[in-house]
CSV table of N, CA and C in Angstrom, one decimal:
chain,number,residue,atom,x,y,z
A,25,MET,N,-7.8,-1.5,26.4
A,25,MET,CA,-7.0,-0.8,25.3
A,25,MET,C,-7.8,0.3,24.7
A,26,ALA,N,-7.1,1.4,24.3
A,26,ALA,CA,-7.7,2.5,23.6
A,26,ALA,C,-7.2,2.5,22.2
A,27,LEU,N,-8.1,2.5,21.2
A,27,LEU,CA,-7.8,2.6,19.8
A,27,LEU,C,-8.1,4.0,19.4
A,28,LEU,N,-7.1,4.7,18.9
A,28,LEU,CA,-7.2,6.1,18.4
A,28,LEU,C,-6.9,6.1,16.9
A,29,ILE,N,-7.8,6.5,16.1
A,29,ILE,CA,-7.7,6.4,14.6
A,29,ILE,C,-7.6,7.8,14.0
A,30,ASP,N,-6.5,7.9,13.2
A,30,ASP,CA,-6.3,9.2,12.5
A,30,ASP,C,-6.9,8.9,11.1
A,31,THR,N,-8.1,9.4,10.9
A,31,THR,CA,-8.9,9.2,9.7
A,31,THR,C,-8.3,9.8,8.5
A,32,GLU,N,-7.4,10.8,8.7
A,32,GLU,CA,-6.7,11.4,7.6
A,32,GLU,C,-5.6,10.6,7.0
A,33,ASN,N,-5.2,9.5,7.7
A,33,ASN,CA,-4.0,8.7,7.3
A,33,ASN,C,-4.3,7.2,7.3
A,34,VAL,N,-5.5,6.8,7.6
A,34,VAL,CA,-5.7,5.3,7.6
A,34,VAL,C,-7.1,5.1,6.9
A,35,SER,N,-7.2,4.1,6.0
A,35,SER,CA,-8.4,3.8,5.3
A,35,SER,C,-9.3,3.0,6.2
A,36,PRO,N,-10.6,3.2,6.1
A,36,PRO,CA,-11.6,2.4,6.9
A,36,PRO,C,-11.6,0.9,6.5
A,37,LYS,N,-11.0,0.6,5.3
A,37,LYS,CA,-11.0,-0.8,4.9
A,37,LYS,C,-10.1,-1.7,5.8
A,38,TYR,N,-9.3,-1.0,6.6
A,38,TYR,CA,-8.4,-1.7,7.5
A,38,TYR,C,-9.0,-2.0,8.9
A,39,TYR,N,-10.2,-1.4,9.1
A,39,TYR,CA,-10.7,-1.5,10.5
A,39,TYR,C,-10.8,-2.9,11.0
A,40,ASP,N,-11.4,-3.8,10.2
A,40,ASP,CA,-11.5,-5.2,10.7
A,40,ASP,C,-10.2,-5.9,11.0
A,41,VAL,N,-9.1,-5.6,10.2
A,41,VAL,CA,-7.8,-6.1,10.5
A,41,VAL,C,-7.3,-5.6,11.8
A,42,ILE,N,-7.5,-4.3,12.1
A,42,ILE,CA,-7.0,-3.7,13.3
A,42,ILE,C,-7.7,-4.3,14.5
A,43,ILE,N,-9.0,-4.4,14.5
A,43,ILE,CA,-9.8,-5.0,15.6
A,43,ILE,C,-9.4,-6.4,15.8
A,44,GLU,N,-9.3,-7.2,14.8
A,44,GLU,CA,-8.9,-8.6,15.0
A,44,GLU,C,-7.6,-8.8,15.7
A,45,GLU,N,-6.6,-7.9,15.2
A,45,GLU,CA,-5.3,-8.0,15.8
A,45,GLU,C,-5.3,-7.5,17.3
A,46,LEU,N,-6.0,-6.5,17.6
A,46,LEU,CA,-6.1,-5.9,18.9
A,46,LEU,C,-6.8,-6.9,19.9
A,47,GLU,N,-7.9,-7.5,19.4
A,47,GLU,CA,-8.7,-8.4,20.3
A,47,GLU,C,-7.8,-9.6,20.7
A,48,GLU,N,-6.8,-9.9,20.0
A,48,GLU,CA,-5.8,-11.0,20.4
A,48,GLU,C,-5.0,-10.5,21.6
A,49,LEU,N,-4.9,-9.2,21.8
A,49,LEU,CA,-4.1,-8.6,22.9
A,49,LEU,C,-5.0,-8.4,24.1
A,50,GLY,N,-6.3,-8.2,23.9
A,50,GLY,CA,-7.2,-7.8,25.0
A,50,GLY,C,-8.4,-7.2,24.6
A,51,THR,N,-9.1,-6.5,25.5
A,51,THR,CA,-10.4,-5.8,25.2
A,51,THR,C,-10.1,-4.4,24.7
A,52,VAL,N,-10.8,-4.0,23.6
A,52,VAL,CA,-10.7,-2.6,23.2
A,52,VAL,C,-11.8,-1.9,23.8
A,53,LYS,N,-11.4,-1.1,24.9
A,53,LYS,CA,-12.4,-0.4,25.7
A,53,LYS,C,-12.8,0.9,25.1
A,54,ILE,N,-11.9,1.6,24.5
A,54,ILE,CA,-12.1,2.9,23.9
A,54,ILE,C,-11.8,2.9,22.5
A,55,LYS,N,-12.8,3.3,21.6
A,55,LYS,CA,-12.6,3.4,20.2
A,55,LYS,C,-13.0,4.8,19.7
A,56,ARG,N,-12.0,5.5,19.2
A,56,ARG,CA,-12.2,6.9,18.7
A,56,ARG,C,-11.6,7.1,17.4
A,57,ALA,N,-12.3,7.9,16.6
A,57,ALA,CA,-11.8,8.3,15.2
A,57,ALA,C,-11.7,9.8,15.2
A,58,TYR,N,-10.6,10.3,14.7
A,58,TYR,CA,-10.4,11.8,14.6
A,58,TYR,C,-10.3,12.2,13.2
A,59,GLY,N,-11.1,13.3,12.9
A,59,GLY,CA,-11.0,13.8,11.6
A,59,GLY,C,-12.1,14.9,11.4
A,60,ASP,N,-12.2,15.4,10.2
A,60,ASP,CA,-13.3,16.3,9.8
A,60,ASP,C,-14.4,15.5,9.3
A,61,PHE,N,-15.4,15.2,10.1
A,61,PHE,CA,-16.6,14.4,9.7
A,61,PHE,C,-17.6,15.2,9.0
A,62,ASP,N,-17.4,16.5,8.8
A,62,ASP,CA,-18.3,17.4,8.0
A,62,ASP,C,-18.0,17.1,6.6
A,63,ALA,N,-16.8,16.9,6.2
A,63,ALA,CA,-16.4,16.7,4.9
A,63,ALA,C,-16.8,15.2,4.5
A,64,ASN,N,-16.6,14.8,3.4
A,64,ASN,CA,-17.0,13.4,3.0
A,64,ASN,C,-16.0,12.4,3.5
A,65,ASN,N,-16.0,12.3,4.8
A,65,ASN,CA,-15.0,11.4,5.5
A,65,ASN,C,-15.5,9.9,5.3
A,66,PRO,N,-14.7,9.1,4.7
A,66,PRO,CA,-15.1,7.7,4.5
A,66,PRO,C,-15.2,6.9,5.8
A,67,TRP,N,-14.7,7.4,6.9
A,67,TRP,CA,-14.8,6.7,8.2
A,67,TRP,C,-16.2,6.9,8.8
A,68,LYS,N,-17.0,7.8,8.3
A,68,LYS,CA,-18.3,8.1,9.0
A,68,LYS,C,-19.2,6.9,9.1
A,69,ALA,N,-19.3,6.1,8.1
A,69,ALA,CA,-20.2,4.9,8.1
A,69,ALA,C,-19.6,3.9,9.0
A,70,THR,N,-18.3,3.7,9.0
A,70,THR,CA,-17.7,2.7,9.9
A,70,THR,C,-17.8,3.1,11.3
A,71,ALA,N,-17.6,4.4,11.6
A,71,ALA,CA,-17.8,4.9,13.0
A,71,ALA,C,-19.2,4.6,13.5
A,72,ILE,N,-20.2,4.8,12.7
A,72,ILE,CA,-21.6,4.6,13.1
A,72,ILE,C,-21.8,3.1,13.3
A,73,SER,N,-21.4,2.3,12.3
A,73,SER,CA,-21.7,0.8,12.4
A,73,SER,C,-20.9,0.1,13.4
A,74,GLU,N,-19.7,0.6,13.8
A,74,GLU,CA,-18.8,-0.1,14.7
A,74,GLU,C,-18.7,0.4,16.1
A,75,GLY,N,-19.5,1.4,16.4
A,75,GLY,CA,-19.6,2.0,17.7
A,75,GLY,C,-18.3,2.8,18.0
A,76,ILE,N,-17.7,3.4,17.0
A,76,ILE,CA,-16.5,4.3,17.2
A,76,ILE,C,-17.0,5.7,17.5
A,77,LEU,N,-16.5,6.3,18.5
A,77,LEU,CA,-16.8,7.7,18.8
A,77,LEU,C,-16.1,8.6,17.8
A,78,PRO,N,-16.8,9.3,16.9
A,78,PRO,CA,-16.1,10.2,16.0
A,78,PRO,C,-15.8,11.6,16.7
A,79,ILE,N,-14.5,11.9,16.7
A,79,ILE,CA,-14.1,13.2,17.3
A,79,ILE,C,-13.9,14.2,16.2
A,80,GLN,N,-14.7,15.2,16.1
A,80,GLN,CA,-14.7,16.2,15.1
A,80,GLN,C,-13.5,17.1,15.3
A,81,ALA,N,-12.7,17.2,14.3
A,81,ALA,CA,-11.5,18.2,14.3
A,81,ALA,C,-11.6,19.0,13.0
A,82,PHE,N,-12.2,20.1,13.1
A,82,PHE,CA,-12.4,21.0,11.9
A,82,PHE,C,-11.1,21.3,11.2
A,83,SER,N,-11.1,21.3,9.9
A,83,SER,CA,-9.9,21.8,9.2
A,83,SER,C,-10.1,23.3,9.0
A,84,GLN,N,-9.5,24.0,9.9
A,84,GLN,CA,-9.7,25.5,9.9
A,84,GLN,C,-8.8,26.1,8.8
A,85,VAL,N,-7.6,25.6,8.6
A,85,VAL,CA,-6.7,26.0,7.6
A,85,VAL,C,-6.2,24.8,6.8
A,86,LYS,N,-6.3,24.9,5.5
A,86,LYS,CA,-6.0,23.7,4.7
A,86,LYS,C,-4.5,23.4,4.9
A,87,GLY,N,-4.2,22.1,5.0
A,87,GLY,CA,-2.8,21.6,5.2
A,87,GLY,C,-2.3,21.6,6.6
A,88,LYS,N,-3.1,22.1,7.6
A,88,LYS,CA,-2.7,22.1,9.0
A,88,LYS,C,-3.2,20.8,9.6
A,89,ASN,N,-2.4,20.4,10.7
A,89,ASN,CA,-2.8,19.1,11.3
A,89,ASN,C,-3.6,19.3,12.6
A,90,SER,N,-4.8,19.8,12.4
A,90,SER,CA,-5.7,20.0,13.6
A,90,SER,C,-6.1,18.7,14.2
A,91,THR,N,-6.2,17.6,13.4
A,91,THR,CA,-6.6,16.3,13.9
A,91,THR,C,-5.5,15.8,14.8
A,92,ASP,N,-4.2,16.0,14.4
A,92,ASP,CA,-3.1,15.4,15.2
A,92,ASP,C,-3.1,16.0,16.6
A,93,LEU,N,-3.3,17.3,16.7
A,93,LEU,CA,-3.3,17.9,18.1
A,93,LEU,C,-4.5,17.4,18.9
A,94,VAL,N,-5.7,17.3,18.4
A,94,VAL,CA,-6.8,16.8,19.1
A,94,VAL,C,-6.6,15.4,19.6
A,95,MET,N,-6.0,14.6,18.7
A,95,MET,CA,-5.8,13.2,19.0
A,95,MET,C,-4.7,13.1,20.1
A,96,ALA,N,-3.7,13.9,20.1
A,96,ALA,CA,-2.6,13.8,21.1
A,96,ALA,C,-3.1,14.3,22.4
A,97,ILE,N,-3.9,15.3,22.5
A,97,ILE,CA,-4.5,15.8,23.7
A,97,ILE,C,-5.4,14.7,24.3
A,98,ASP,N,-6.2,14.1,23.5
A,98,ASP,CA,-7.1,13.1,23.9
A,98,ASP,C,-6.3,11.9,24.5
A,99,ALA,N,-5.3,11.5,23.8
A,99,ALA,CA,-4.4,10.3,24.2
A,99,ALA,C,-3.9,10.6,25.6
A,100,MET,N,-3.4,11.8,25.8
A,100,MET,CA,-2.8,12.1,27.2
A,100,MET,C,-3.9,12.2,28.2
A,101,ASP,N,-5.1,12.6,27.9
A,101,ASP,CA,-6.2,12.6,28.9
A,101,ASP,C,-6.5,11.2,29.2
A,102,ILE,N,-6.6,10.3,28.3
A,102,ILE,CA,-6.9,8.9,28.5
A,102,ILE,C,-5.7,8.2,29.3
A,103,PHE,N,-4.5,8.6,29.0
A,103,PHE,CA,-3.3,8.1,29.7
A,103,PHE,C,-3.4,8.4,31.2
A,104,TYR,N,-3.7,9.7,31.5
A,104,TYR,CA,-3.7,10.1,32.9
A,104,TYR,C,-5.0,9.6,33.6
A,105,SER,N,-6.0,9.2,32.9
A,105,SER,CA,-7.2,8.7,33.6
A,105,SER,C,-6.9,7.3,34.2
A,106,GLY,N,-5.9,6.6,33.6
A,106,GLY,CA,-5.5,5.3,34.1
A,106,GLY,C,-6.5,4.2,33.7
A,107,GLU,N,-7.4,4.5,32.8
A,107,GLU,CA,-8.4,3.5,32.4
A,107,GLU,C,-7.9,2.4,31.5
A,108,VAL,N,-6.8,2.5,30.9
A,108,VAL,CA,-6.3,1.5,29.9
A,108,VAL,C,-4.9,1.1,30.2
A,109,ASP,N,-4.5,-0.1,29.8
A,109,ASP,CA,-3.1,-0.5,29.9
A,109,ASP,C,-2.3,-0.4,28.6
A,110,ALA,N,-3.1,-0.2,27.5
A,110,ALA,CA,-2.4,-0.2,26.2
A,110,ALA,C,-3.1,0.8,25.3
A,111,PHE,N,-2.4,1.2,24.3
A,111,PHE,CA,-2.9,2.1,23.3
A,111,PHE,C,-2.6,1.5,21.9
A,112,CYS,N,-3.5,1.8,20.9
A,112,CYS,CA,-3.2,1.6,19.5
A,112,CYS,C,-3.5,2.9,18.8
A,113,ILE,N,-2.5,3.4,18.2
A,113,ILE,CA,-2.7,4.6,17.3
A,113,ILE,C,-2.6,4.1,15.9
A,114,ALA,N,-3.7,4.3,15.2
A,114,ALA,CA,-3.8,3.9,13.8
A,114,ALA,C,-3.5,5.1,12.9
A,115,THR,N,-2.3,5.1,12.4
A,115,THR,CA,-1.8,6.2,11.5
A,115,THR,C,-0.5,5.8,10.9
A,116,SER,N,-0.2,6.5,9.8
A,116,SER,CA,1.2,6.3,9.2
A,116,SER,C,1.9,7.6,9.3
A,117,ASP,N,1.5,8.5,10.1
A,117,ASP,CA,2.0,9.9,10.3
A,117,ASP,C,3.1,9.9,11.3
A,118,SER,N,4.3,10.2,10.9
A,118,SER,CA,5.5,10.2,11.8
A,118,SER,C,5.3,11.2,13.0
A,119,ASP,N,4.4,12.2,12.8
A,119,ASP,CA,4.2,13.2,13.9
A,119,ASP,C,3.8,12.5,15.2
A,120,PHE,N,3.3,11.3,15.1
A,120,PHE,CA,2.8,10.6,16.4
A,120,PHE,C,3.9,9.8,17.0
A,121,ALA,N,5.1,9.9,16.5
A,121,ALA,CA,6.2,9.1,17.1
A,121,ALA,C,6.5,9.5,18.6
A,122,ARG,N,6.6,10.8,18.9
A,122,ARG,CA,6.8,11.2,20.2
A,122,ARG,C,5.7,10.9,21.2
A,123,LEU,N,4.5,11.0,20.7
A,123,LEU,CA,3.3,10.6,21.5
A,123,LEU,C,3.4,9.1,21.9
A,124,ALA,N,3.7,8.3,20.9
A,124,ALA,CA,3.9,6.8,21.2
A,124,ALA,C,5.0,6.5,22.1
A,125,GLN,N,6.1,7.2,22.0
A,125,GLN,CA,7.2,7.1,22.9
A,125,GLN,C,6.8,7.5,24.3
A,126,ARG,N,6.1,8.5,24.5
A,126,ARG,CA,5.7,9.0,25.8
A,126,ARG,C,4.7,8.1,26.5
A,127,LEU,N,3.8,7.5,25.7
A,127,LEU,CA,2.9,6.5,26.2
A,127,LEU,C,3.6,5.3,26.7
A,128,LYS,N,4.6,4.8,25.9
A,128,LYS,CA,5.5,3.7,26.3
A,128,LYS,C,6.3,4.0,27.6
A,129,GLU,N,6.8,5.2,27.6
A,129,GLU,CA,7.6,5.6,28.8
A,129,GLU,C,6.8,5.6,30.1
A,130,GLY,N,5.5,5.8,29.9
A,130,GLY,CA,4.5,5.8,31.0
A,130,GLY,C,4.0,4.4,31.4
A,131,GLY,N,4.6,3.4,30.8
A,131,GLY,CA,4.3,2.0,31.1
A,131,GLY,C,3.1,1.4,30.3
A,132,LYS,N,2.7,2.1,29.3
A,132,LYS,CA,1.6,1.6,28.5
A,132,LYS,C,2.2,0.7,27.3
A,133,TYR,N,1.5,-0.4,27.0
A,133,TYR,CA,1.8,-1.2,25.8
A,133,TYR,C,1.4,-0.4,24.6
A,134,MET,N,2.3,-0.3,23.6
A,134,MET,CA,2.0,0.6,22.5
A,134,MET,C,2.0,-0.1,21.2
A,135,VAL,N,0.8,0.0,20.5
A,135,VAL,CA,0.7,-0.6,19.2
A,135,VAL,C,0.5,0.5,18.1
A,136,ILE,N,1.2,0.4,17.0
A,136,ILE,CA,1.0,1.4,15.9
A,136,ILE,C,0.5,0.5,14.8
A,137,ALA,N,-0.6,1.0,14.2
A,137,ALA,CA,-1.2,0.3,13.0
A,137,ALA,C,-1.1,1.3,11.8
A,138,GLY,N,-0.2,1.0,10.9
A,138,GLY,CA,0.0,1.8,9.8
A,138,GLY,C,0.3,1.0,8.5
A,139,GLU,N,0.5,1.7,7.4
A,139,GLU,CA,0.8,1.0,6.2
A,139,GLU,C,2.3,0.9,6.1
A,140,ASN,N,2.7,0.2,5.0
A,140,ASN,CA,4.1,-0.1,4.7
A,140,ASN,C,4.9,1.2,4.6
A,141,LYS,N,4.3,2.3,4.3
A,141,LYS,CA,5.0,3.6,4.1
A,141,LYS,C,5.3,4.3,5.5
A,142,THR,N,4.8,3.7,6.6
A,142,THR,CA,5.0,4.3,7.9
A,142,THR,C,6.5,4.5,8.2
A,143,PRO,N,6.9,5.7,8.5
A,143,PRO,CA,8.4,5.9,8.8
A,143,PRO,C,8.8,5.1,10.0
A,144,LEU,N,10.1,4.7,10.0
A,144,LEU,CA,10.7,3.9,11.1
A,144,LEU,C,10.6,4.6,12.4
A,145,SER,N,10.7,5.9,12.4
A,145,SER,CA,10.6,6.7,13.6
A,145,SER,C,9.3,6.4,14.4
A,146,LEU,N,8.2,6.1,13.6
A,146,LEU,CA,6.9,5.8,14.2
A,146,LEU,C,6.8,4.3,14.6
A,147,SER,N,7.1,3.5,13.6
A,147,SER,CA,6.9,2.0,13.8
A,147,SER,C,7.8,1.5,14.9
A,148,LYS,N,9.0,2.1,15.1
A,148,LYS,CA,10.0,1.7,16.1
A,148,LYS,C,9.6,2.3,17.5
A,149,SER,N,8.7,3.2,17.5
A,149,SER,CA,8.2,3.7,18.8
A,149,SER,C,7.2,2.9,19.5
A,150,SER,N,6.9,1.7,18.9
A,150,SER,CA,5.8,0.9,19.4
A,150,SER,C,6.4,-0.4,20.0
A,151,ASP,N,5.6,-1.1,20.8
A,151,ASP,CA,5.9,-2.5,21.2
A,151,ASP,C,5.6,-3.5,20.1
A,152,ARG,N,4.5,-3.1,19.3
A,152,ARG,CA,4.1,-3.9,18.2
A,152,ARG,C,3.6,-3.0,17.0
A,153,PHE,N,4.1,-3.4,15.8
A,153,PHE,CA,3.7,-2.6,14.6
A,153,PHE,C,2.8,-3.5,13.8
A,154,LEU,N,1.6,-3.0,13.4
A,154,LEU,CA,0.7,-3.7,12.5
A,154,LEU,C,0.8,-3.1,11.1
A,155,MET,N,1.4,-3.8,10.2
A,155,MET,CA,1.5,-3.3,8.8
A,155,MET,C,0.2,-3.7,8.1
A,156,LEU,N,-0.7,-2.7,8.1
A,156,LEU,CA,-2.0,-2.9,7.7
A,156,LEU,C,-2.2,-3.4,6.3
A,157,ASP,N,-1.5,-2.8,5.3
A,157,ASP,CA,-1.7,-3.2,3.9
A,157,ASP,C,-1.3,-4.7,3.7
A,158,LYS,N,-0.2,-5.2,4.4
A,158,LYS,CA,0.2,-6.6,4.3
A,158,LYS,C,-0.8,-7.5,5.0
A,159,LEU,N,-1.2,-7.1,6.2
A,159,LEU,CA,-2.2,-7.9,6.9
A,159,LEU,C,-3.5,-8.0,6.2
A,160,TYR,N,-3.9,-6.9,5.5
A,160,TYR,CA,-5.2,-6.9,4.8
A,160,TYR,C,-5.1,-7.8,3.6
A,161,GLU,N,-4.0,-7.8,2.9
A,161,GLU,CA,-3.8,-8.6,1.7
A,161,GLU,C,-3.7,-10.1,2.1
A,162,ALA,N,-3.3,-10.4,3.3
A,162,ALA,CA,-3.1,-11.8,3.8
A,162,ALA,C,-4.4,-12.4,4.3
A,163,ARG,N,-5.5,-11.6,4.4
A,163,ARG,CA,-6.7,-12.1,5.0
A,163,ARG,C,-7.3,-13.1,4.0
A,164,PRO,N,-7.9,-14.2,4.5
A,164,PRO,CA,-8.4,-15.2,3.6
A,164,PRO,C,-9.5,-14.7,2.6
A,165,GLU,N,-10.4,-13.8,3.1
A,165,GLU,CA,-11.4,-13.3,2.2
A,165,GLU,C,-10.9,-12.4,1.1
A,166,ARG,N,-9.8,-11.7,1.5
A,166,ARG,CA,-9.1,-10.8,0.5
A,166,ARG,C,-8.4,-11.7,-0.6
A,167,GLN,N,-7.8,-12.8,-0.1
A,167,GLN,CA,-7.2,-13.7,-1.1
A,167,GLN,C,-8.2,-14.2,-2.1
A,168,LYS,N,-9.4,-14.6,-1.6
A,168,LYS,CA,-10.4,-15.1,-2.4
A,168,LYS,C,-10.9,-14.0,-3.4
A,169,GLU,N,-11.0,-12.8,-3.0
A,169,GLU,CA,-11.3,-11.7,-3.9
A,169,GLU,C,-10.2,-11.5,-5.0
A,170,ALA,N,-9.0,-11.6,-4.5
A,170,ALA,CA,-7.9,-11.4,-5.5
A,170,ALA,C,-7.9,-12.5,-6.5
A,171,GLU,N,-8.1,-13.8,-6.0
A,171,GLU,CA,-8.2,-14.9,-7.0
A,171,GLU,C,-9.4,-14.7,-7.9
A,172,SER,N,-10.5,-14.3,-7.4
A,172,SER,CA,-11.6,-14.0,-8.3
A,172,SER,C,-11.4,-12.9,-9.3
A,173,GLU,N,-10.7,-11.9,-8.9
A,173,GLU,CA,-10.3,-10.8,-9.8
A,173,GLU,C,-9.4,-11.3,-10.9
A,174,GLN,N,-8.4,-12.2,-10.5
A,174,GLN,CA,-7.5,-12.7,-11.4
A,174,GLN,C,-8.2,-13.6,-12.4
A,175,LYS,N,-9.1,-14.4,-12.0
A,175,LYS,CA,-9.9,-15.3,-12.9
A,175,LYS,C,-10.6,-14.4,-13.9
A,176,THR,N,-11.2,-13.4,-13.4
A,176,THR,CA,-12.0,-12.5,-14.3
A,176,THR,C,-11.1,-11.8,-15.3
A,177,GLU,N,-9.9,-11.4,-14.9
A,177,GLU,CA,-8.9,-10.9,-15.8
A,177,GLU,C,-8.5,-11.9,-16.9
A,178,ASN,N,-8.3,-13.1,-16.4
A,178,ASN,CA,-7.9,-14.2,-17.4
A,178,ASN,C,-9.0,-14.5,-18.4
A,179,VAL,N,-10.3,-14.4,-17.9
A,179,VAL,CA,-11.4,-14.7,-18.8
A,179,VAL,C,-11.5,-13.5,-19.8
A,180,GLN,N,-11.3,-12.3,-19.4
A,180,GLN,CA,-11.4,-11.2,-20.3
A,180,GLN,C,-10.2,-11.0,-21.2
A,181,ALA,N,-9.1,-11.4,-20.8
A,181,ALA,CA,-7.9,-11.2,-21.6
A,181,ALA,C,-8.0,-11.9,-23.0
A,182,PRO,N,-8.4,-13.2,-23.1
A,182,PRO,CA,-8.5,-13.8,-24.4
A,182,PRO,C,-9.5,-13.1,-25.3
A,183,SER,N,-10.6,-12.6,-24.8
A,183,SER,CA,-11.6,-12.0,-25.6
A,183,SER,C,-11.1,-10.6,-26.2
A,184,ILE,N,-10.3,-9.9,-25.4
A,184,ILE,CA,-9.7,-8.7,-25.9
A,184,ILE,C,-8.7,-9.0,-26.9
A,185,ARG,N,-7.9,-10.1,-26.7
A,185,ARG,CA,-6.9,-10.5,-27.7
A,185,ARG,C,-7.6,-10.9,-29.0
A,186,LYS,N,-8.7,-11.6,-28.9
A,186,LYS,CA,-9.4,-12.0,-30.1
A,186,LYS,C,-9.9,-10.8,-30.9
A,187,ILE,N,-10.4,-9.8,-30.1
A,187,ILE,CA,-10.9,-8.6,-30.8
A,187,ILE,C,-9.8,-7.9,-31.5
A,188,ARG,N,-8.6,-7.8,-30.8
A,188,ARG,CA,-7.5,-7.1,-31.4
A,188,ARG,C,-7.0,-7.9,-32.7
A,189,GLU,N,-7.0,-9.2,-32.7
A,189,GLU,CA,-6.6,-10.0,-33.8
A,189,GLU,C,-7.6,-9.8,-35.0
A,190,ALA,N,-8.9,-9.7,-34.6
A,190,ALA,CA,-9.9,-9.5,-35.7
A,190,ALA,C,-9.7,-8.1,-36.3
A,191,VAL,N,-9.4,-7.1,-35.5
A,191,VAL,CA,-9.2,-5.8,-36.1
A,191,VAL,C,-8.0,-5.8,-37.0
A,192,TYR,N,-6.9,-6.4,-36.6
A,192,TYR,CA,-5.7,-6.5,-37.4
A,192,TYR,C,-6.0,-7.2,-38.7
A,193,GLU,N,-6.8,-8.3,-38.7
A,193,GLU,CA,-7.2,-9.0,-39.9
A,193,GLU,C,-7.9,-8.1,-40.8
A,194,ILE,N,-8.9,-7.4,-40.3
A,194,ILE,CA,-9.7,-6.5,-41.1
A,194,ILE,C,-8.7,-5.4,-41.8
A,195,ILE,N,-7.8,-4.9,-41.0
A,195,ILE,CA,-6.9,-3.9,-41.5
A,195,ILE,C,-6.0,-4.5,-42.6
A,196,ARG,N,-5.5,-5.7,-42.3
A,196,ARG,CA,-4.6,-6.3,-43.3
A,196,ARG,C,-5.3,-6.7,-44.5
A,197,GLY,N,-6.6,-7.2,-44.4
A,197,GLY,CA,-7.4,-7.6,-45.5
A,197,GLY,C,-7.8,-6.5,-46.4
A,198,GLY,N,-7.9,-5.3,-45.8
A,198,GLY,CA,-8.4,-4.1,-46.5
A,198,GLY,C,-7.3,-3.3,-47.1
A,199,MET,N,-6.0,-3.8,-47.1
A,199,MET,CA,-4.9,-3.0,-47.7
A,199,MET,C,-4.2,-3.9,-48.7
A,200,ASP,N,-3.6,-3.2,-49.7
A,200,ASP,CA,-2.9,-3.9,-50.7
A,200,ASP,C,-1.4,-4.1,-50.2
A,201,ALA,N,-0.6,-4.6,-51.0
A,201,ALA,CA,0.8,-5.0,-50.7
A,201,ALA,C,1.6,-3.7,-50.2
A,202,GLU,N,1.2,-2.6,-50.7
A,202,GLU,CA,2.0,-1.3,-50.4
A,202,GLU,C,1.4,-0.7,-49.1
A,203,GLY,N,0.4,-1.2,-48.5
A,203,GLY,CA,-0.2,-0.6,-47.3
A,203,GLY,C,-1.3,0.4,-47.6
A,204,TRP,N,-1.8,0.5,-48.8
A,204,TRP,CA,-2.9,1.4,-49.2
A,204,TRP,C,-4.2,0.7,-49.1
A,205,ALA,N,-5.2,1.5,-48.6
A,205,ALA,CA,-6.5,1.0,-48.5
A,205,ALA,C,-7.1,0.6,-49.9
A,206,GLN,N,-7.8,-0.5,-50.0
A,206,GLN,CA,-8.3,-0.9,-51.3
A,206,GLN,C,-9.7,-0.3,-51.6
């Protein structure tokens, strides 16, 4: 399988979720991340630590999709090489819908990994859609983090409430019946 990551549209926090899901399907032979790695790209550290090949796509004009074109060309090169049976495109960008359709038409198993905001035109262009934000929230360690955060909030809430009550008492105690400071 080839994993192609659009770093402009997917957070690196989802990488482990993507890999776990893909490894259930087979071996991830090719891992590439596309973006401007000269800028403060949050994928840089993940690419280094996880053996992902970073593909530099300079942002020559602000707001243009230079990454999308590089990724599409690379996908077709991999497709025609015949090295893989499946593709995963990690993005929520609907511009990749036609690429996904073309890879499926060519007999490749197609996975899209995107967030809940992914347009239907993209998610329906795949054999399998991984809704990353939902899968991430469902992970056991994430649930433990959420429970821990909730416990922390519950611990802090009464102390804030007590401070507020104390401030109101001071205000009430320092005013006469007409609301004037004594």
